[in-house]
Amino acid sequence: QQQVKQSPQSLIVQKGGISIINCAYENTAFDYFPWYQQFPGKGPALLIAIRPDVSEKKEGRFTISFNKSAKQFSLHIMDSQPGDSATYFCAARKTGTASKLTFGTGTRLQVTL
Amino acid sequence: DTEVTQTPKHLVMGMTNKKSLKCEQHMGHRAMYWYKQKAKKPPELMFVYSYEKLSINESVPSRFSPECPNSSLLNLHLHALQPEDSALYLCASSHPPGTTTYEQYFGPGTRLTVT
């Protein structure tokens, strides 16, 4: 049973546009929601993360929006650049576990010129 | 410094070989992880070490044997692997459970090909 659903599977955005990736979860025991960026052949890099007591967190061009009642969170990439082209994974951690992350299925983002 | 290093970068091994993957971190983290990642899929957790003790084994076949010699090092010993074990093997580290920081940092991975 997949516990974190991620959409879309792939996304094409023009340079300067806004990229939006969505994730939804069912388990209310999740208490930490990170986003990872992965380039081909590389390990995932922690991009930004949020906890459920905050509705939005912004770091540079990257923003997480969190809707606790809807059990949804999303990543917004403002002013998308070709260098942002990568696969993005959302994840969630359950309270009390040994930092075990449940990952979404990933979104392949392509930013065109 | 949020660096996790892994060696080797690439490994090709036959089904009868024995090899080891190595991971190192110097962030003072006391939890370390092995993940397996197939192409176009998210990482799948294999093992978790917390304070140098194995705390999670996600029902991984015994041909994969983890080892945590000290708080900075994590090894994955491989023996009698199958072609379907070919994947990117990722190491990660974080502060252990019970702390207030949850960030988990990944290494660059070892690309393993089993022939």
Short mmCIF file of C-alpha atoms in Angstrom, two decimals:
data_model
loop_
_atom_site.label_atom_id
_atom_site.label_comp_id
_atom_site.label_asym_id
_atom_site.label_seq_id
_atom_site.Cartn_x
_atom_site.Cartn_y
_atom_site.Cartn_z
CA GLN A 1 0.00 0.00 0.00
CA GLN A 2 1.55 3.25 -1.16
CA GLN A 3 1.32 5.77 1.65
CA VAL A 4 2.48 8.88 -0.21
CA LYS A 5 0.97 9.63 -3.60
CA GLN A 6 2.88 12.02 -5.86
CA SER A 7 1.77 13.77 -9.02
CA PRO A 8 2.39 14.45 -11.79
CA GLN A 9 4.72 11.70 -12.93
CA SER A 10 6.42 14.11 -15.32
CA LEU A 11 6.27 17.84 -15.90
CA ILE A 12 7.54 20.17 -18.59
CA VAL A 13 7.82 23.86 -17.71
CA GLN A 14 9.23 26.76 -19.64
CA LYS A 15 12.16 28.69 -18.25
CA GLY A 16 10.91 31.33 -15.84
CA GLY A 17 7.68 29.48 -15.15
CA ILE A 18 6.39 27.93 -11.92
CA SER A 19 6.77 24.20 -11.38
CA ILE A 20 4.25 22.62 -9.01
CA ILE A 21 4.48 19.07 -7.69
CA ASN A 22 1.87 17.64 -5.37
CA CYS A 23 1.89 14.92 -2.74
CA ALA A 24 -0.89 13.44 -0.64
CA TYR A 25 -0.72 11.13 2.33
CA GLU A 26 -3.16 9.14 4.43
CA ASN A 27 -1.29 8.40 7.64
CA THR A 28 -1.80 11.18 10.19
CA ALA A 29 1.20 9.86 12.15
CA PHE A 30 3.56 11.45 9.62
CA ASP A 31 5.32 14.41 11.23
CA TYR A 32 8.04 15.51 8.82
CA PHE A 33 7.85 16.06 5.08
CA PRO A 34 11.06 16.56 3.08
CA TRP A 35 11.57 17.05 -0.63
CA TYR A 36 14.56 15.62 -2.43
CA GLN A 37 16.06 16.58 -5.79
CA GLN A 38 17.93 13.92 -7.74
CA PHE A 39 20.00 14.34 -10.88
CA PRO A 40 20.73 11.30 -13.08
CA GLY A 41 23.40 9.06 -11.59
CA LYS A 42 23.54 11.06 -8.34
CA GLY A 43 22.13 10.57 -4.87
CA PRO A 44 19.03 12.47 -3.73
CA ALA A 45 19.81 15.88 -2.26
CA LEU A 46 17.66 17.30 0.52
CA LEU A 47 16.00 20.40 -0.89
CA ILE A 48 13.56 21.66 1.71
CA ALA A 49 11.42 20.15 4.46
CA ILE A 50 8.41 21.09 6.57
CA ARG A 51 6.64 19.95 9.73
CA PRO A 52 2.85 19.90 10.08
CA ASP A 53 2.69 22.86 12.45
CA VAL A 54 3.72 25.19 9.61
CA SER A 55 1.60 25.89 6.52
CA GLU A 56 4.35 27.23 4.30
CA LYS A 57 8.12 27.29 4.15
CA LYS A 58 10.22 29.14 1.63
CA GLU A 59 13.88 28.79 0.79
CA GLY A 60 15.01 30.85 -2.17
CA ARG A 61 12.98 29.84 -5.23
CA PHE A 62 11.59 26.73 -3.49
CA THR A 63 8.41 26.79 -1.40
CA ILE A 64 6.56 24.00 0.38
CA SER A 65 2.85 24.52 0.98
CA PHE A 66 1.29 22.23 3.56
CA ASN A 67 -2.42 21.58 4.09
CA LYS A 68 -2.82 19.46 7.20
CA SER A 69 -6.61 19.06 6.98
CA ALA A 70 -6.41 17.88 3.38
CA LYS A 71 -3.29 15.79 4.08
CA GLN A 72 -1.54 17.32 1.11
CA PHE A 73 1.70 19.15 0.52
CA SER A 74 3.26 20.61 -2.55
CA LEU A 75 6.55 21.94 -3.88
CA HIS A 76 6.58 25.15 -5.87
CA ILE A 77 9.65 26.11 -7.86
CA MET A 78 9.49 29.75 -8.85
CA ASP A 79 11.34 31.12 -11.87
CA SER A 80 12.20 27.57 -12.97
CA GLN A 81 15.59 27.19 -14.64
CA PRO A 82 17.01 24.50 -16.95
CA GLY A 83 19.36 23.55 -14.09
CA ASP A 84 16.27 22.56 -12.08
CA SER A 85 15.63 19.70 -14.52
CA ALA A 86 15.78 16.64 -12.28
CA THR A 87 13.59 14.10 -10.53
CA TYR A 88 11.88 15.31 -7.39
CA PHE A 89 10.73 13.01 -4.60
CA CYS A 90 8.48 13.95 -1.74
CA ALA A 91 8.74 11.89 1.42
CA ALA A 92 7.21 11.56 4.86
CA ARG A 93 8.45 10.34 8.19
CA LYS A 94 6.27 8.66 10.81
CA THR A 95 6.53 9.74 14.41
CA GLY A 96 8.49 7.31 16.55
CA THR A 97 10.16 5.46 13.71
CA ALA A 98 13.91 5.34 13.23
CA SER A 99 13.78 8.20 10.75
CA LYS A 100 12.28 5.82 8.21
CA LEU A 101 11.18 7.79 5.17
CA THR A 102 8.27 6.84 2.95
CA PHE A 103 8.90 8.22 -0.54
CA GLY A 104 6.52 9.29 -3.25
CA THR A 105 6.98 7.82 -6.72
CA GLY A 106 8.86 10.82 -8.08
CA THR A 107 8.27 13.57 -10.64
CA ARG A 108 10.59 14.06 -13.57
CA LEU A 109 10.82 17.80 -14.23
CA GLN A 110 12.11 19.21 -17.49
CA VAL A 111 12.60 22.96 -17.79
CA THR A 112 12.84 24.08 -21.40
CA LEU A 113 14.44 27.23 -22.78
CA ASP B 1 29.44 20.04 5.91
CA THR B 2 26.60 17.70 4.88
CA GLU B 3 28.68 15.22 2.93
CA VAL B 4 28.25 11.48 2.81
CA THR B 5 30.87 9.72 0.72
CA GLN B 6 30.57 6.32 -0.94
CA THR B 7 33.07 4.07 -2.64
CA PRO B 8 33.35 2.75 -5.22
CA LYS B 9 31.32 4.89 -7.64
CA HIS B 10 30.81 1.94 -9.97
CA LEU B 11 31.11 -1.80 -9.39
CA VAL B 12 30.71 -4.70 -11.78
CA MET B 13 30.68 -8.13 -10.21
CA GLY B 14 29.89 -11.67 -11.18
CA MET B 15 27.32 -13.76 -9.38
CA THR B 16 30.01 -15.71 -7.52
CA ASN B 17 32.04 -12.70 -6.39
CA LYS B 18 32.28 -11.15 -2.95
CA LYS B 19 32.57 -7.39 -2.79
CA SER B 20 31.90 -4.57 -0.33
CA LEU B 21 30.42 -1.11 -0.58
CA LYS B 22 31.68 1.56 1.78
CA CYS B 23 30.08 4.69 3.19
CA GLU B 24 31.51 7.39 5.43
CA GLN B 25 30.12 10.49 7.10
CA HIS B 26 31.65 13.03 9.47
CA MET B 27 28.55 14.95 10.50
CA GLY B 28 28.33 13.31 13.91
CA HIS B 29 25.23 11.39 12.84
CA ARG B 30 24.46 8.24 14.77
CA ALA B 31 21.93 6.77 12.35
CA MET B 32 23.04 5.37 8.99
CA TYR B 33 21.05 3.75 6.23
CA TRP B 34 21.38 1.62 3.13
CA TYR B 35 18.91 2.10 0.29
CA LYS B 36 18.53 0.41 -3.07
CA GLN B 37 17.25 2.41 -6.02
CA LYS B 38 16.15 1.02 -9.35
CA ALA B 39 15.85 3.24 -12.42
CA LYS B 40 12.92 5.67 -12.30
CA LYS B 41 11.90 4.47 -8.83
CA PRO B 42 12.24 5.99 -5.38
CA PRO B 43 14.87 4.71 -2.97
CA GLU B 44 13.88 1.56 -1.07
CA LEU B 45 15.11 1.21 2.47
CA MET B 46 17.23 -1.87 3.16
CA PHE B 47 18.86 -1.39 6.57
CA VAL B 48 19.04 1.15 9.38
CA TYR B 49 21.77 1.37 11.99
CA SER B 50 21.21 3.44 15.10
CA TYR B 51 24.15 3.95 17.46
CA GLU B 52 26.07 1.32 15.49
CA LYS B 53 23.42 -1.32 16.09
CA LEU B 54 21.16 -2.75 13.40
CA SER B 55 17.67 -1.45 14.13
CA ILE B 56 15.81 -2.15 10.90
CA ASN B 57 16.24 -4.90 8.32
CA GLU B 58 13.56 -4.58 5.65
CA SER B 59 13.52 -8.33 4.96
CA VAL B 60 16.61 -8.05 2.79
CA PRO B 61 18.06 -11.34 1.41
CA SER B 62 21.07 -12.65 3.31
CA ARG B 63 23.32 -12.16 0.29
CA PHE B 64 23.42 -8.53 1.50
CA SER B 65 25.22 -8.19 4.83
CA PRO B 66 25.56 -4.78 6.49
CA GLU B 67 28.20 -3.78 8.98
CA CYS B 68 28.74 -0.63 11.02
CA PRO B 69 32.32 -0.72 12.38
CA ASN B 70 32.04 2.70 14.04
CA SER B 71 29.85 5.78 14.13
CA SER B 72 31.30 7.18 10.89
CA LEU B 73 31.48 4.09 8.71
CA LEU B 74 28.93 1.78 7.14
CA ASN B 75 29.68 -1.18 4.90
CA LEU B 76 27.51 -3.41 2.77
CA HIS B 77 29.01 -6.81 2.02
CA LEU B 78 27.77 -8.50 -1.14
CA HIS B 79 27.94 -12.19 -1.94
CA ALA B 80 26.30 -14.40 -4.56
CA LEU B 81 24.21 -11.60 -5.98
CA GLN B 82 21.70 -11.98 -8.77
CA PRO B 83 21.42 -9.85 -11.94
CA GLU B 84 18.21 -8.32 -10.54
CA ASP B 85 20.29 -6.85 -7.70
CA SER B 86 21.83 -4.44 -10.19
CA ALA B 87 20.87 -0.96 -8.97
CA LEU B 88 22.13 2.25 -7.43
CA TYR B 89 22.99 1.64 -3.78
CA LEU B 90 22.66 4.69 -1.62
CA CYS B 91 23.96 5.37 1.84
CA ALA B 92 22.38 8.03 4.04
CA SER B 93 22.85 9.38 7.53
CA SER B 94 20.90 11.42 10.05
CA HIS B 95 20.65 12.14 13.73
CA PRO B 96 19.08 9.15 15.47
CA PRO B 97 15.50 8.79 16.74
CA GLY B 98 14.68 10.87 19.76
CA THR B 99 16.47 13.94 18.47
CA THR B 100 14.66 16.97 17.12
CA THR B 101 16.38 17.15 13.75
CA TYR B 102 15.24 14.67 11.14
CA GLU B 103 17.24 15.64 8.07
CA GLN B 104 18.55 12.62 6.23
CA TYR B 105 21.49 13.16 3.88
CA PHE B 106 22.35 10.84 1.02
CA GLY B 107 25.65 9.94 -0.55
CA PRO B 108 26.21 9.87 -4.31
CA GLY B 109 25.63 6.14 -4.54
CA THR B 110 27.41 3.12 -5.95
CA ARG B 111 26.18 1.93 -9.34
CA LEU B 112 26.26 -1.87 -9.08
CA THR B 113 26.02 -4.16 -12.08
CA VAL B 114 25.79 -7.90 -11.51
CA THR B 115 26.73 -10.01 -14.54
#
